[in-house]
Short mmCIF file of C-alpha atoms and ligand atoms in Angstrom, two decimals:
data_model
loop_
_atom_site.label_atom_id
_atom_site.label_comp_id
_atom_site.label_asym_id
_atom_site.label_seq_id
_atom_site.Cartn_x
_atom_site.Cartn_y
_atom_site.Cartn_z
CA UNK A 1 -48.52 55.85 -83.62
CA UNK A 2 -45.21 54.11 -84.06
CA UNK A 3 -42.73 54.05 -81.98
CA UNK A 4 -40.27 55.74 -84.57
CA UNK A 5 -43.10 58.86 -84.61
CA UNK A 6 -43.04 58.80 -81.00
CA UNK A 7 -39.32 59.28 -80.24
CA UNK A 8 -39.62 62.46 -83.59
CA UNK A 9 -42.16 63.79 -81.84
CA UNK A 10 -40.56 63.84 -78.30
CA UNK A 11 -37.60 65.78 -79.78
CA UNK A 12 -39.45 68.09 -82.26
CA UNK A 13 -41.38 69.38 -79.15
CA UNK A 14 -38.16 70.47 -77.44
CA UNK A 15 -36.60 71.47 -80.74
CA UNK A 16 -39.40 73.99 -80.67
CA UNK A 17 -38.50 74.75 -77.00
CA UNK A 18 -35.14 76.06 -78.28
CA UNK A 19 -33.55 72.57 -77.48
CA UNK A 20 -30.40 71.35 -79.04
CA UNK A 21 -30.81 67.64 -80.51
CA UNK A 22 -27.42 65.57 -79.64
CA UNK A 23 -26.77 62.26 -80.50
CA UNK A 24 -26.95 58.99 -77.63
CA UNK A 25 -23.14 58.66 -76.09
CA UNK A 26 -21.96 55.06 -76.20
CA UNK A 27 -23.45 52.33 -73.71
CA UNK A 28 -19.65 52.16 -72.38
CA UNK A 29 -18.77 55.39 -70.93
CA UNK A 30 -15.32 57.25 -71.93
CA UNK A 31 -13.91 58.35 -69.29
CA UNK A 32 -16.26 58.07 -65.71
CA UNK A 33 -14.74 55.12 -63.58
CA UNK A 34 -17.57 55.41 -61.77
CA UNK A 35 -20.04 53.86 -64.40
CA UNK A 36 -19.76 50.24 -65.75
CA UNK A 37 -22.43 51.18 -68.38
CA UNK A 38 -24.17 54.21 -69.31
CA UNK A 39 -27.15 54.36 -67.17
CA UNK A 40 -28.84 57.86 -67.81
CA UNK A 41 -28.95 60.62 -70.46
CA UNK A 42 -27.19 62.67 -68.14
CA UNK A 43 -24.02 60.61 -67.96
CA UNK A 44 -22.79 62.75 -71.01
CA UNK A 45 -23.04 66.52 -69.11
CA UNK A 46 -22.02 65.44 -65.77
CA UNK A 47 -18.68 67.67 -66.63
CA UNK A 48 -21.48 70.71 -66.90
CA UNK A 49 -23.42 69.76 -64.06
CA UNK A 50 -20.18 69.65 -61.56
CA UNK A 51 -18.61 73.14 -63.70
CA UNK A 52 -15.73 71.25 -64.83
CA UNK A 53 -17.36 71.68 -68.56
CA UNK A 54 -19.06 73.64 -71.01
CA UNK A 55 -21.32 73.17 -73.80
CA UNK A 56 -22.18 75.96 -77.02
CA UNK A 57 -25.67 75.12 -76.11
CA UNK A 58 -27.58 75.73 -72.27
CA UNK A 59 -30.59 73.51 -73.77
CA UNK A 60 -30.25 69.71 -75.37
CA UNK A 61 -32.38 66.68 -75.82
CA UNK A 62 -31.79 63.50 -77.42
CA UNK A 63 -32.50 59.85 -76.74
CA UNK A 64 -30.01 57.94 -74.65
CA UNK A 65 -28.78 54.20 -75.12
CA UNK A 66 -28.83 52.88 -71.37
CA UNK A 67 -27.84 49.98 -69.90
CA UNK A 68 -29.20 48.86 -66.16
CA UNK A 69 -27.35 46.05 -64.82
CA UNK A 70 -25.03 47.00 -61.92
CA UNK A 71 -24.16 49.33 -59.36
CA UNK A 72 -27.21 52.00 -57.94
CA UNK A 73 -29.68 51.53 -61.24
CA UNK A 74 -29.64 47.66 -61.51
CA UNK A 75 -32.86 46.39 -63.30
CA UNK A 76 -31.33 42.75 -64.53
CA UNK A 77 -33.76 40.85 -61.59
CA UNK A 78 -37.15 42.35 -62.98
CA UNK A 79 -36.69 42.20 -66.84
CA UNK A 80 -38.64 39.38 -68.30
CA UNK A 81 -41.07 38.54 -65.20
CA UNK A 82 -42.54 41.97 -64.90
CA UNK A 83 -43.62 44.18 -68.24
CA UNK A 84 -41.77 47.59 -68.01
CA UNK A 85 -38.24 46.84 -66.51
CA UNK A 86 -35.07 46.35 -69.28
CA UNK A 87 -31.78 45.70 -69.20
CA UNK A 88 -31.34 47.84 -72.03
CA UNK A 89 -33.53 50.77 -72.75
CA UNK A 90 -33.54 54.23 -74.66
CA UNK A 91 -33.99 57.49 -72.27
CA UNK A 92 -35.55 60.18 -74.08
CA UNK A 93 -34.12 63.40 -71.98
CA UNK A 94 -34.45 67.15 -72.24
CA UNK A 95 -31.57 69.23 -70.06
CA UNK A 96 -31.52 72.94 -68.80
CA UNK A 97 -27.59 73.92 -68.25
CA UNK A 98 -28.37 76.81 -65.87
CA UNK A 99 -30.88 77.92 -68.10
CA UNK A 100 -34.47 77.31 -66.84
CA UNK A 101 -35.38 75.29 -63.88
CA UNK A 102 -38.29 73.67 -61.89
CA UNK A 103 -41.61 75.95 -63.86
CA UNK A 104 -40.66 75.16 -67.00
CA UNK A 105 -39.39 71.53 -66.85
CA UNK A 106 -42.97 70.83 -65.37
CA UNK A 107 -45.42 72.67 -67.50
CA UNK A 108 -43.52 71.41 -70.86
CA UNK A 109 -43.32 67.68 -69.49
CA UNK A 110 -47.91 68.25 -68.82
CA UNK A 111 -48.30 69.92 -71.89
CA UNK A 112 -46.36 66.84 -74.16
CA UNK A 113 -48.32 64.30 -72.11
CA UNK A 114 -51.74 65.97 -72.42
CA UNK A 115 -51.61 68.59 -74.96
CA UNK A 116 -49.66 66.52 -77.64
CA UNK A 117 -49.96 63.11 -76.83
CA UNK A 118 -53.53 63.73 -74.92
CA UNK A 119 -52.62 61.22 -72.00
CA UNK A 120 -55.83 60.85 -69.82
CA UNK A 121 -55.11 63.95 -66.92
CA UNK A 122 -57.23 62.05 -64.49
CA UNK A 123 -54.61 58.53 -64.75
CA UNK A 124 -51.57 60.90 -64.30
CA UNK A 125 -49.93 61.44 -60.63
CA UNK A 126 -47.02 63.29 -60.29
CA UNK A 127 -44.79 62.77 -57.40
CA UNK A 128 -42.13 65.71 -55.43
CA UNK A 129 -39.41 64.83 -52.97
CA UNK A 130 -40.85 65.64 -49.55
CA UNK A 131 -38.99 68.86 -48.82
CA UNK A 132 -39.72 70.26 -52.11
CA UNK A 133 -42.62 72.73 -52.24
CA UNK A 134 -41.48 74.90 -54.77
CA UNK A 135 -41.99 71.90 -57.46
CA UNK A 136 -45.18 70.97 -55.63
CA UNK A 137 -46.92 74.82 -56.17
CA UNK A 138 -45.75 74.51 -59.88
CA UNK A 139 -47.83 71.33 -60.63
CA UNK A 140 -50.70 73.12 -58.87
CA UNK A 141 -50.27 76.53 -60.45
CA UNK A 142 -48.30 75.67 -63.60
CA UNK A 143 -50.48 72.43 -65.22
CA UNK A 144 -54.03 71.78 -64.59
CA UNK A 145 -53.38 68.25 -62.61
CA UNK A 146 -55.73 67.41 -59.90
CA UNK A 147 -54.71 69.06 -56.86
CA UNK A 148 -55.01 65.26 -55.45
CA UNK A 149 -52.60 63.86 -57.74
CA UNK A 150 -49.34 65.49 -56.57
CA UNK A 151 -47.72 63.13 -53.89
CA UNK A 152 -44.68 63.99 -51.76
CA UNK A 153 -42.33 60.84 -51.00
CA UNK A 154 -38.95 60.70 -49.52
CA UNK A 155 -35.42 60.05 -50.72
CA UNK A 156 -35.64 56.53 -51.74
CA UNK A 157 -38.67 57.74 -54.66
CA UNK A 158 -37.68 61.44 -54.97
CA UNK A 159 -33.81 62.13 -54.75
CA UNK A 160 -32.08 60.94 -57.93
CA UNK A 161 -28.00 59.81 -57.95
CA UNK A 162 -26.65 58.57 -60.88
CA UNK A 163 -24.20 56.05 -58.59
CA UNK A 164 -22.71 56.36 -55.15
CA UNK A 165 -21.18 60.26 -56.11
CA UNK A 166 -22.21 62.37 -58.69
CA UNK A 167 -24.24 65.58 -59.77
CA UNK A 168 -27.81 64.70 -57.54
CA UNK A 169 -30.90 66.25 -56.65
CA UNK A 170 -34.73 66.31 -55.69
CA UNK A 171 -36.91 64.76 -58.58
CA UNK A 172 -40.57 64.83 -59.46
CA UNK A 173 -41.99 62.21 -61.24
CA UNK A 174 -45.03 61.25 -63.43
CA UNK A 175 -46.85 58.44 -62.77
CA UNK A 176 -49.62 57.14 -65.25
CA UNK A 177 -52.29 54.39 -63.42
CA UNK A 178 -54.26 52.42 -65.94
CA UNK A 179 -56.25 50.26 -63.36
CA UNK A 180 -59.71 50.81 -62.95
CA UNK A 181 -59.40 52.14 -59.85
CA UNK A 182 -57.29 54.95 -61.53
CA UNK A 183 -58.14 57.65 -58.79
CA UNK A 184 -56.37 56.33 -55.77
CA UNK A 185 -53.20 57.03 -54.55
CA UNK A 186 -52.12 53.64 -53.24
CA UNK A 187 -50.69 52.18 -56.42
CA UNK A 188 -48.34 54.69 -56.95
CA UNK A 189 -44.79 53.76 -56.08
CA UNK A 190 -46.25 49.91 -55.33
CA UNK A 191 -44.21 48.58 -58.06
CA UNK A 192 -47.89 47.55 -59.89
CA UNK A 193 -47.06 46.77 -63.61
CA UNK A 194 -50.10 49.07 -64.04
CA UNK A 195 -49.60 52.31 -62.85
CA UNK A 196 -46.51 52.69 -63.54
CA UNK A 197 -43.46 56.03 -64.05
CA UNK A 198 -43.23 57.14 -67.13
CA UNK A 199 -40.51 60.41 -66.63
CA UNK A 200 -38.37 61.52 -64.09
CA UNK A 201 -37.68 65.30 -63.96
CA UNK A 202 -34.94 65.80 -61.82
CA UNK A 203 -33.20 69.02 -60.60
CA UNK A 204 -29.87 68.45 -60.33
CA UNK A 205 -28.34 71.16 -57.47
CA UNK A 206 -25.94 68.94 -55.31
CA UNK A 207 -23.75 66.71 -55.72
CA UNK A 208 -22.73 63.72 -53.54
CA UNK A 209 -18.78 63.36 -52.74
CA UNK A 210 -16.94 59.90 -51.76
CA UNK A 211 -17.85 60.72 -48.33
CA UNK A 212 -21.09 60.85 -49.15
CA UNK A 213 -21.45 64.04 -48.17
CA UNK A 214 -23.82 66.58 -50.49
CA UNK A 215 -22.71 70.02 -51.64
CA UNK A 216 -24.42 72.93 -53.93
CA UNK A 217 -23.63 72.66 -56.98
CA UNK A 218 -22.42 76.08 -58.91
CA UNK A 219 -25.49 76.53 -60.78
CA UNK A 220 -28.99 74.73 -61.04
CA UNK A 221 -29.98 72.65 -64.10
CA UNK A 222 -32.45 70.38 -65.66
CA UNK A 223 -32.31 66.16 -66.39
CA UNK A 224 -35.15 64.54 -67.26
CA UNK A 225 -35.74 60.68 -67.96
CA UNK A 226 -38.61 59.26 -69.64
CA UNK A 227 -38.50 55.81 -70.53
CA UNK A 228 -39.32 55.13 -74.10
CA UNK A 229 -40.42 51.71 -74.31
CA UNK A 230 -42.86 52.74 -71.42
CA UNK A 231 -44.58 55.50 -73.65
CA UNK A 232 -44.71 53.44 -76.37
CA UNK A 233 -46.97 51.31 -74.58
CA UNK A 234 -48.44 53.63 -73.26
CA UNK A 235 -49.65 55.22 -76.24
CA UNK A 236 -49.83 52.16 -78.63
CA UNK A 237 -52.36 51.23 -75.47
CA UNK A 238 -50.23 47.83 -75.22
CA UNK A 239 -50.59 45.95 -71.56
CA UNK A 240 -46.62 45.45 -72.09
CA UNK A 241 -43.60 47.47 -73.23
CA UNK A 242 -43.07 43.60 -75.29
CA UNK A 243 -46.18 43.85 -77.08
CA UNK A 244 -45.08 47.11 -78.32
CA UNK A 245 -43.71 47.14 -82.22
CA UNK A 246 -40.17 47.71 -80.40
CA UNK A 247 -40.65 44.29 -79.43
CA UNK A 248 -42.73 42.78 -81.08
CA UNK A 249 -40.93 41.98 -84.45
CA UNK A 250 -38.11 40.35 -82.09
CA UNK A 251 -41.15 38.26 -80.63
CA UNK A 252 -41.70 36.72 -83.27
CA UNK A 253 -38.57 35.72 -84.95
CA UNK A 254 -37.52 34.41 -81.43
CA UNK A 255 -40.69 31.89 -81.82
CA UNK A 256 -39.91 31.05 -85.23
CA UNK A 257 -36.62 30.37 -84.74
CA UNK A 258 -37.55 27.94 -81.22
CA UNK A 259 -40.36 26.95 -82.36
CA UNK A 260 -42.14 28.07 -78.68
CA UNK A 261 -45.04 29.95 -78.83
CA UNK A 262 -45.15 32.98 -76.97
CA UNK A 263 -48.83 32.49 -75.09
CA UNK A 264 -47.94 31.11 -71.32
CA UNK A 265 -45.80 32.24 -68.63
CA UNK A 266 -43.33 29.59 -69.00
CA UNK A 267 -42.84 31.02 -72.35
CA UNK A 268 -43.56 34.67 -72.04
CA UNK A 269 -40.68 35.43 -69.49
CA UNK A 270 -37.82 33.87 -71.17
CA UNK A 271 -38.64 35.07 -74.58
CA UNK A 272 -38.97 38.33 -73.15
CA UNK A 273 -35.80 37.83 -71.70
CA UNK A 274 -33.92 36.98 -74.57
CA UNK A 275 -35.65 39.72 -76.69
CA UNK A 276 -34.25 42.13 -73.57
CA UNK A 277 -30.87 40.31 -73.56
CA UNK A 278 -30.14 40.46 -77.22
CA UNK A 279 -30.36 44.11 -77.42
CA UNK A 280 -28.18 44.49 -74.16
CA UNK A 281 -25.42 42.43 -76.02
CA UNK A 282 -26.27 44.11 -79.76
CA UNK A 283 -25.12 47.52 -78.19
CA UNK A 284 -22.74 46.78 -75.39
CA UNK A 285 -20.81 44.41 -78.27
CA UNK A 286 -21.27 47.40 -81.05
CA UNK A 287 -20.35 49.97 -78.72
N1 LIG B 301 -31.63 61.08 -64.92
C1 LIG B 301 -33.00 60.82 -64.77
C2 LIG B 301 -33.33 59.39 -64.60
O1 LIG B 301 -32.52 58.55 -64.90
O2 LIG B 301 -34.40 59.06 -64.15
#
């Protein structure tokens, strides 16, 4: 599958779920001095999250442009020595606007992974934030995941902020392990390039003032996060989001144009980092 089918297919299934499609926002934010960069699909409906906005729609999905280089989501030391972190990166995201919540976001994000894209259910974990048992019943009643496969971690894995303040909230993530040893728990979280989150479903219900204090928010909604380049190596069974045909045709001019082959780790990680950097710069500049 190509990585072009992959991102129709991610928004055809929540067309079908009654989902508006919207387009990316810019890298460069309009009007949040609280973002450098654009670092999540849910940059563009933080006026709906905090009930300062409205949309004509409750339900949306699209793919997000996203930039991680500063501030709380700051990727810029990984990219190019590890296989899944990018400086730039498209967020394919599906959003409930006090519409539906926690049941739903769940079962559609197992049935997509196993149903339509028939991701092995034994390599997926899926994580809750500690406190939160009402997501952790609805992966055991909702989806058919091993009963051993749904982890509770604290803040630091399981409570998502877009930056310092901001619409927040308890998250539950999926996790896909691709070692051998895909039935233990240890790897998730361990930063392995191998078992590694693929989407973050978040339920955004507070939100964190300049004190850093965190409130209810009016209503309860729905952000979700799944990394794109990680699926597509996931599913084009790729041991790096590089090798992937998102990549790869960069790859390959890069060693043409250098004449450095792209087979050691001398080479590997700066061509990876210039393949990362010059899509950074393409969109930032464009934008
Ligand atoms: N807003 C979800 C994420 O960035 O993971």
């Amino acid at each position: 599958m190509t990585s072009g089918e992959i991102r129709e297919q991610f928004l055809d299934f929540f067309k079908n779920k009654g989902h508006r499609i919207v387009a990316s926002s810019p890298v460069v934010p309009y009007d949040d001095p609280t973002l450098l960069f654009t670092n999540a699909g849910m940059n563009q409906f933080k006026d709906v999250f905090l009930g300062t906005g409205t949309r004509e729609y409750n339900r949306a999905a699209n793919t997000q442009k996203c930039i991680r280089v500063s501030g709380k989501h700051n990727d810029l030391e990984e990219v190019g020595y590890d296989t899944y972190h990018h400086t730039f990166f498209e967020m394919l995201g599906n959003w409930s606007f006090g519409d539906y919540y926690k049941k739903e976001a769940i079962s559609w994000a197992w049935e997509l992974l196993t149903d339509v894209w028939k991701l092995p259910k034994e390599r997926l974990w899926a994580t809750v934030y500690e406190t939160d048992n009402e997501a952790f019943n609805f992966w055991k009643t909702v989806t058919d995941i091993k009963h051993d496969h749904i982890l509770k971690f604290g803040e630091k894995d399981n409570f998502w902020e877009m930056g310092e303040t901001g619409p927040c909230g308890p998250c539950s993530e999926i996790h896909i392990n691709l070692l051998e040893d895909y039935d233990n728990p240890i790897y998730v979280n361990m930063g392995s390039p191998v078992c590694i989150e693929i989407w973050n479903l978040v339920f955004i219900q507070n939100f964190r003032d300049a004190d850093g204090k965190l409130h209810d928010l009016p209503a309860k909604h729905v952000d979700t996060g799944m990394g794109f380049e990680r699926i597509c190596r996931v599913l084009q069974k790729e041991s790096s989001n590089y090798k992937t045909d998102i990549f790869s045709p960069m790859i390959k001019v890069i060693q043409s144009l250098s004449g450095v082959k792209y087979n050691k780790m001398e080479t590997i990680v700066p061509i990876n980092v210039i393949a990362d950097h010059i899509r950074t710069l393409t969109f930032a500049i464009g934008d």
